Coordinates of C-alpha atoms in Angstrom, one line a residue:
M61 CA 97.1 68.0 124.9
D62 CA 95.1 66.3 121.7
A63 CA 97.8 66.2 118.7
R64 CA 95.5 64.8 116.0
F65 CA 93.9 67.4 113.4
T66 CA 90.4 67.4 112.8
D67 CA 88.9 66.5 109.3
E68 CA 88.6 70.6 109.1
Q69 CA 92.2 70.9 109.5
D70 CA 93.2 68.5 107.4
E71 CA 90.8 69.5 104.3
I72 CA 92.7 73.1 105.1
R73 CA 95.5 71.1 104.4
R74 CA 95.2 69.0 101.7
T75 CA 93.3 71.7 99.6
L76 CA 96.0 74.6 100.2
R77 CA 98.9 72.3 99.1
E78 CA 96.7 71.0 95.7
L79 CA 96.1 74.9 94.9
L80 CA 99.4 75.9 95.5
G81 CA 101.2 73.0 93.9
K82 CA 99.1 74.1 90.6
R83 CA 98.8 77.8 90.8
C84 CA 102.5 78.3 92.5
G85 CA 105.4 76.5 90.6
P86 CA 109.2 78.0 89.9
E87 CA 108.2 79.4 87.2
E88 CA 104.6 81.1 88.6
L89 CA 106.7 82.2 91.8
R90 CA 109.8 83.8 89.9
A91 CA 106.8 85.5 87.3
A92 CA 104.9 86.6 90.9
V93 CA 108.4 88.0 92.9
D94 CA 109.5 89.9 89.4
T95 CA 105.8 92.2 89.7
P96 CA 105.8 95.6 91.4
A97 CA 103.2 94.0 94.4
G98 CA 105.7 91.0 94.2
H99 CA 103.0 88.7 94.9
D100 CA 100.5 87.3 92.3
P101 CA 96.8 89.2 92.7
A102 CA 95.0 86.2 91.0
L103 CA 96.2 83.8 93.6
W104 CA 95.6 86.0 96.8
A105 CA 92.2 86.5 95.1
L106 CA 91.7 83.0 94.8
L107 CA 93.2 81.8 98.8
A108 CA 91.2 84.7 100.0
G109 CA 87.8 84.8 97.9
Q110 CA 87.7 80.8 97.7
L111 CA 90.0 79.8 100.5
G112 CA 89.3 82.4 103.1
L113 CA 92.7 82.4 104.5
P114 CA 92.7 86.1 106.0
A115 CA 89.8 84.9 107.6
L116 CA 90.7 81.7 109.4
A117 CA 91.6 83.4 112.6
L118 CA 88.8 86.5 112.4
P119 CA 85.6 86.2 114.5
E120 CA 82.5 85.2 112.6
T121 CA 81.3 89.0 113.8
Y122 CA 83.5 90.9 110.9
G123 CA 83.0 87.9 108.1
G124 CA 85.5 85.7 109.4
A125 CA 85.6 81.9 110.3
G126 CA 86.2 81.7 113.8
C127 CA 88.8 79.1 114.0
T128 CA 92.2 79.6 116.0
V129 CA 96.1 80.4 115.5
T130 CA 96.1 77.1 114.8
E131 CA 94.5 77.0 111.7
L132 CA 96.6 79.7 110.7
A133 CA 99.6 78.5 111.3
L134 CA 98.5 75.4 109.0
A135 CA 97.7 77.6 106.3
C136 CA 101.3 79.4 107.0
E137 CA 103.3 75.8 106.4
E138 CA 101.7 75.0 103.1
T139 CA 102.7 78.5 102.2
G140 CA 105.9 78.0 103.6
R141 CA 106.2 74.7 101.5
A142 CA 106.0 76.7 98.0
L143 CA 107.5 79.6 99.5
A144 CA 104.3 81.7 98.2
P145 CA 104.6 84.9 97.7
T146 CA 101.8 85.9 99.3
P147 CA 100.1 88.8 102.0
L148 CA 99.2 86.3 104.2
L149 CA 101.6 87.1 107.0
A150 CA 101.9 90.8 106.4
T151 CA 97.8 90.8 106.4
A152 CA 96.2 87.9 108.9
V153 CA 98.9 87.2 110.9
L154 CA 100.8 91.0 111.9
A155 CA 98.5 93.7 111.1
A156 CA 94.6 92.2 111.5
P157 CA 95.3 91.0 114.9
L158 CA 95.7 94.5 116.1
L159 CA 93.4 95.9 113.7
L160 CA 90.7 93.1 116.1
A161 CA 92.6 94.3 119.7
L162 CA 93.1 98.1 119.5
G163 CA 90.6 99.0 116.6
T164 CA 87.3 100.4 118.5
G165 CA 83.5 99.4 117.0
A166 CA 83.6 101.2 114.0
Q167 CA 86.9 100.6 113.3
R168 CA 86.3 97.0 113.5
A169 CA 83.7 97.3 111.6
A170 CA 84.5 99.1 108.8
L171 CA 88.0 97.2 108.2
L172 CA 87.9 93.8 109.3
P173 CA 85.3 92.1 107.0
R174 CA 87.3 93.8 104.5
V175 CA 90.1 92.2 105.7
A176 CA 88.5 89.0 105.6
S177 CA 87.1 89.5 102.1
G178 CA 90.9 89.4 101.0
E179 CA 89.8 92.9 99.8
L180 CA 91.9 95.4 101.8
T181 CA 95.3 93.7 102.4
A182 CA 97.7 95.6 104.9
A183 CA 100.8 96.0 106.5
L184 CA 102.5 96.6 110.1
A185 CA 105.4 99.1 110.3
V186 CA 107.5 99.2 112.3
P187 CA 110.6 101.7 112.9
G188 CA 113.7 101.0 112.7
P189 CA 115.1 97.1 111.9
A190 CA 113.2 96.5 115.7
L191 CA 110.6 94.2 114.9
A192 CA 111.8 90.8 117.0
T193 CA 112.0 93.7 119.3
A194 CA 108.3 95.1 119.0
L195 CA 107.0 91.7 119.2
A196 CA 109.0 90.8 122.6
L197 CA 110.5 87.9 120.8
T198 CA 114.6 89.0 121.0
G199 CA 113.8 91.8 123.6
H200 CA 111.2 93.8 125.4
D201 CA 111.5 97.1 125.3
R202 CA 108.8 99.0 127.6
R203 CA 109.6 102.2 126.7
G204 CA 108.9 102.1 122.8
Q205 CA 112.8 103.3 122.2
W206 CA 112.3 101.4 118.8
A207 CA 110.0 103.8 117.6
G208 CA 112.3 106.2 118.0
G209 CA 112.3 107.3 121.4
G210 CA 110.1 110.8 120.9
R211 CA 114.0 112.3 119.4
A212 CA 114.3 112.9 115.3
G213 CA 114.0 109.6 114.3
G214 CA 111.2 106.8 114.1
V215 CA 107.8 108.4 113.5
Q216 CA 106.3 111.0 115.1
A217 CA 102.5 111.9 115.4
R218 CA 100.8 114.7 116.9
R219 CA 97.8 116.7 116.9
A220 CA 96.1 118.1 113.8
E221 CA 92.9 119.9 113.0
G222 CA 90.8 116.6 112.5
G223 CA 92.8 114.3 113.6
W224 CA 96.2 113.4 113.5
Q225 CA 99.6 114.0 110.9
L226 CA 102.5 111.4 111.6
Y227 CA 106.0 112.2 110.3
G228 CA 108.6 109.8 109.4
Q229 CA 110.4 107.1 108.1
V230 CA 109.9 103.4 108.0
D231 CA 112.2 101.0 106.1
Q232 CA 111.7 97.0 105.7
V233 CA 107.7 96.9 106.3
L234 CA 106.7 93.3 104.6
D235 CA 104.4 94.3 101.6
G236 CA 104.7 98.3 102.9
H237 CA 105.2 98.9 98.8
S238 CA 102.0 97.4 98.5
A239 CA 99.1 97.4 101.1
E240 CA 96.2 99.0 100.9
L241 CA 95.9 100.0 104.5
L242 CA 99.4 100.5 107.3
V243 CA 99.2 100.0 110.5
V244 CA 102.3 102.8 111.6
A245 CA 103.8 102.8 115.3
A246 CA 104.4 106.3 116.2
H247 CA 105.3 108.4 119.5
T248 CA 103.8 111.1 120.1
G249 CA 103.6 113.4 123.4
G250 CA 107.6 114.8 123.5
F251 CA 110.1 113.2 124.8
A252 CA 109.7 113.2 128.7
R253 CA 106.0 112.4 128.0
S254 CA 105.9 110.2 125.0
R255 CA 104.3 106.7 124.6
V256 CA 104.1 104.4 121.5
L257 CA 100.3 104.8 119.8
L258 CA 99.2 103.1 116.3
F259 CA 97.6 104.5 113.4
S260 CA 96.4 103.4 110.7
V261 CA 97.6 105.0 107.2
R262 CA 95.6 105.1 103.9
G263 CA 98.0 103.5 101.5
D264 CA 96.7 106.3 98.4
A265 CA 97.2 108.9 101.7
A266 CA 98.4 112.6 100.3
G267 CA 101.9 112.7 102.0
L268 CA 102.5 109.3 101.6
T269 CA 106.2 108.1 99.3
R270 CA 106.0 104.1 99.3
V271 CA 109.4 102.5 97.8
R272 CA 109.7 98.9 97.4
Q273 CA 113.4 98.1 98.5
T274 CA 115.4 94.9 97.8
A275 CA 115.4 92.2 99.7
L276 CA 117.7 89.1 100.9
D277 CA 114.7 86.9 100.1
A278 CA 112.5 87.7 97.4
T279 CA 109.8 85.9 98.3
R280 CA 109.3 88.3 101.4
P281 CA 108.7 91.2 99.7
Q282 CA 109.6 94.3 101.3
G283 CA 109.1 98.5 101.0
R284 CA 110.7 101.3 102.6
I285 CA 107.9 104.1 103.6
Q286 CA 108.3 107.6 104.1
L287 CA 105.4 110.0 105.6
R288 CA 105.9 113.1 105.3
D289 CA 102.6 115.3 107.1
V290 CA 100.3 112.3 106.7
S291 CA 97.0 112.2 107.8
A292 CA 96.0 109.1 110.1
E293 CA 93.7 107.6 112.0
L294 CA 94.5 106.3 115.7
L295 CA 92.9 103.0 116.6
G296 CA 91.2 102.9 119.8
G297 CA 91.3 106.2 122.3
E298 CA 93.9 107.8 123.6
D299 CA 94.4 105.8 126.1
S300 CA 95.6 103.2 124.6
D301 CA 99.1 101.3 124.4
A302 CA 100.6 100.1 121.5
L303 CA 102.8 98.2 123.5
P304 CA 101.3 95.5 125.4
A305 CA 99.0 95.0 122.1
L306 CA 102.3 94.0 120.2
A307 CA 104.3 92.2 122.8
G308 CA 101.1 90.1 123.4
L309 CA 101.3 89.4 119.0
G310 CA 104.2 88.0 119.6
D311 CA 103.5 84.5 120.3
S312 CA 101.0 84.1 117.5
V313 CA 103.8 85.0 115.0
A314 CA 106.3 83.0 115.9
A315 CA 103.9 80.0 115.6
C316 CA 102.8 80.9 112.3
L317 CA 106.3 81.3 110.7
A318 CA 107.2 78.3 112.4
A319 CA 104.9 76.7 110.9
E320 CA 105.8 78.2 107.3
A321 CA 109.3 77.7 108.3
V322 CA 109.2 73.3 108.7
G323 CA 107.2 74.0 106.0
A324 CA 109.3 75.3 103.5
A325 CA 112.0 73.3 105.7
G326 CA 110.2 69.8 105.0
R327 CA 109.7 71.0 101.2
V328 CA 113.1 71.4 100.5
L329 CA 114.3 68.3 102.4
E330 CA 111.8 65.7 99.9
R331 CA 113.5 67.6 96.8
T332 CA 116.8 66.9 97.8
V333 CA 116.1 63.3 98.6
E334 CA 114.4 62.5 95.4
Y335 CA 117.1 63.9 93.2
V336 CA 120.0 62.0 95.1
G337 CA 117.9 59.6 94.5
Q338 CA 118.6 59.8 90.9
R339 CA 121.6 61.6 91.1
E340 CA 124.4 59.0 90.1
Q341 CA 128.1 58.7 90.9
F342 CA 130.2 56.1 90.4
G343 CA 128.1 54.2 88.8
R344 CA 125.4 54.2 91.7
P345 CA 122.4 56.7 93.1
V346 CA 124.7 59.3 95.3
G347 CA 121.4 58.6 98.2
S348 CA 123.3 55.3 98.6
F349 CA 126.3 56.0 100.1
Q350 CA 126.3 56.1 104.2
A351 CA 127.2 59.2 104.4
V352 CA 124.3 60.8 102.4
K353 CA 122.6 59.0 104.4
H354 CA 123.8 60.1 107.3
R355 CA 123.4 63.8 106.4
L356 CA 119.9 63.6 105.5
A357 CA 118.2 61.5 108.5
D358 CA 120.0 63.9 110.8
A359 CA 118.4 66.8 108.7
Y360 CA 115.2 64.6 108.8
V361 CA 115.1 64.4 112.3
Q362 CA 115.4 68.1 112.8
V363 CA 113.2 69.0 110.5
Q364 CA 110.8 66.7 112.1
A365 CA 111.3 67.6 115.5
A366 CA 111.0 71.3 114.7
R367 CA 107.8 70.6 113.5
S368 CA 106.4 69.2 116.8
A369 CA 107.7 72.4 118.4
A370 CA 105.7 74.5 115.8
Y371 CA 102.5 72.8 116.2
Y372 CA 103.0 72.6 119.7
A373 CA 103.6 76.7 119.6
A374 CA 100.3 77.2 117.4
W375 CA 97.8 74.9 120.2
A376 CA 99.7 76.5 123.5
T377 CA 98.5 79.7 121.9
A378 CA 95.1 78.8 120.8
T379 CA 94.7 77.6 124.1
Q380 CA 96.0 80.4 125.7
A381 CA 93.4 82.9 124.0
A382 CA 90.6 80.7 124.6
T383 CA 91.1 80.1 128.3
A384 CA 92.4 83.5 129.5
P385 CA 90.0 85.8 131.1
S386 CA 90.6 88.4 128.3
S387 CA 89.3 86.0 125.2
T388 CA 86.1 88.2 124.6
A389 CA 88.0 91.1 124.2
A390 CA 87.6 90.6 120.2
T391 CA 83.7 91.0 120.6
E392 CA 81.7 93.9 119.9
A393 CA 81.3 94.8 123.9
T394 CA 84.8 94.4 125.5
A395 CA 88.3 96.0 124.5
T396 CA 90.9 96.2 123.4
V397 CA 94.7 94.0 123.3
P398 CA 94.8 89.6 123.1
P399 CA 94.7 87.6 125.7
S400 CA 98.2 87.4 126.3
A401 CA 99.3 91.2 126.2
T402 CA 97.6 91.8 129.6
A403 CA 101.5 91.2 131.0
T404 CA 104.7 92.7 129.7
A405 CA 106.5 90.0 127.9
P406 CA 108.9 89.0 130.6
A407 CA 107.0 87.9 133.0
R408 CA 105.5 85.4 130.4
E409 CA 105.9 82.0 131.2
E410 CA 104.8 80.9 128.0
T411 CA 107.8 81.0 125.5
A412 CA 106.7 78.0 123.3
G413 CA 106.3 80.4 120.0
A414 CA 110.1 81.7 119.7
L415 CA 111.5 78.7 120.8
A416 CA 109.8 76.6 118.3
L417 CA 110.8 79.7 115.5
A418 CA 114.5 79.2 117.0
Q419 CA 114.3 75.4 116.7
A420 CA 112.0 76.1 113.2
L421 CA 114.7 78.7 111.6
E422 CA 117.5 76.5 112.3
A423 CA 115.6 73.1 110.6
L424 CA 115.1 75.5 107.6
R425 CA 118.8 76.4 107.3
R426 CA 120.5 72.8 107.9
A427 CA 117.5 71.7 105.2
A428 CA 118.1 74.3 102.2
A429 CA 122.4 74.1 102.9
E430 CA 121.9 70.4 102.5
G431 CA 120.1 70.6 99.6
I432 CA 122.0 72.8 97.9
Q433 CA 124.8 70.6 99.0
L434 CA 123.7 67.8 97.9
H435 CA 122.4 69.3 94.5
G436 CA 126.1 69.5 93.1
G437 CA 126.8 72.9 91.3
I438 CA 122.9 73.0 90.1
G439 CA 122.3 73.9 93.6
F440 CA 124.3 77.2 93.7
T441 CA 122.9 78.3 90.4
W442 CA 119.2 80.7 90.1
E443 CA 117.8 78.5 87.6
H444 CA 117.2 76.2 91.1
E445 CA 115.0 77.0 93.5
A446 CA 117.0 75.4 96.6
H447 CA 119.2 78.6 97.2
L448 CA 115.1 80.9 97.6
Y449 CA 114.8 78.2 100.5
F450 CA 118.8 79.1 102.0
K451 CA 117.1 83.0 101.6
R452 CA 114.4 82.4 103.5
A453 CA 115.6 81.0 106.8
A454 CA 118.7 83.7 106.3
G455 CA 116.3 86.6 106.0
D456 CA 113.3 85.6 108.4
E457 CA 116.7 85.4 111.0
L458 CA 117.2 88.8 110.0
L459 CA 113.9 90.0 110.5
F460 CA 113.0 88.1 113.5
G461 CA 115.9 86.8 115.0
P462 CA 118.6 85.9 114.8
V463 CA 118.3 81.9 116.7
H464 CA 120.7 82.8 119.5
R465 CA 118.3 86.3 120.8
L466 CA 115.3 84.3 120.1
R467 CA 116.5 82.0 122.8
A468 CA 118.4 83.6 125.0
H469 CA 115.1 85.9 125.6
A470 CA 113.1 82.9 125.6
A471 CA 114.9 81.6 129.2
D472 CA 115.1 85.2 130.3
A473 CA 111.3 85.4 130.3
A474 CA 110.8 81.6 132.0
H475 CA 113.4 83.0 134.6
V476 CA 116.1 79.6 133.6
F477 CA 119.3 80.8 134.4
E478 CA 118.2 82.8 138.1
E479 CA 119.0 81.5 141.2
A480 CA 116.4 79.9 143.0
G481 CA 115.1 82.1 145.9
T482 CA 116.7 85.2 143.6

């Protein structure tokens, strides 16, 4: 493994950090989260139009940059550092890979160039609080019970004249209240023979109701969507299976989330070090006390270890995609699922993504907690952004964790606790 970044990768980080430093300061951040969409459309237009962030990991055939998960993870590290509320995670990390993997040639040609340009934002709607399970990060459900089990609840799909119709409700959809395209997981076929398929739904479709939810992490806006006989288009053919595609997406999602978390952890730790060097107590800077130095040193080691794990996870995911026999599936002539989706998640030996995410979330929670404590009373107030970093750590654990389940499932997938010969 060559741990050095290329000149292009360094340029992505430098340019993005410079832009976000100018356009996503504390005041701009608070103004953005208070908007109905939960993000600044003008900032997203810059990130998409000038820097091409949603196009990074998409093939050049569809207007993408042809890069890998590594470049996308580096971009997420910088957006995480600024806690920038953007559609990047929902659109480029969660939804776009599924459109690429399962969509027909016509569907990819119609949707992906618009995603790459930033014209079209998208969101993944997974019924119930089971996004981590659907992505095979904290467990793996081969029957897709998280989607409603084919019974009441979740989202049900049925054939209608000229297509499909969806009925149901999904809570906790990242950017679900504002995305222009929804990728919805739904059950079809009745309980005995039910299976999970993915459907695309226009944001302005008749019968679709969307409401922004109050979230713990305001920088990660979420919406509740209700579907009442909403017209939908099936992604791919009827023989496609959404479960392997979702499970195969987990590694890349975890790598991007881990990079985002270490970016946030690094930034809140930097701010804390700056503050304790200025704040005085008993006539000397607080940062000069040995106990404070030890706490910050421990947090720094934890953040750096998490950063190394996140980089490795991104590299491993990109390498796996490049070397897998099915890595050409993203081209026009081939089908259908991400390289790692051809096997079920428990059989995967590659667990770097989930482990890196667990380590990064722990590092962010530790760095944010130290920041709040060492900032004193001001760290607990709404006027200071230290608490926003802590809420990011807690919110991500609720959506994609918790940490102990990430590690437990990774251990099960790697057969760590199985006896030899069993």
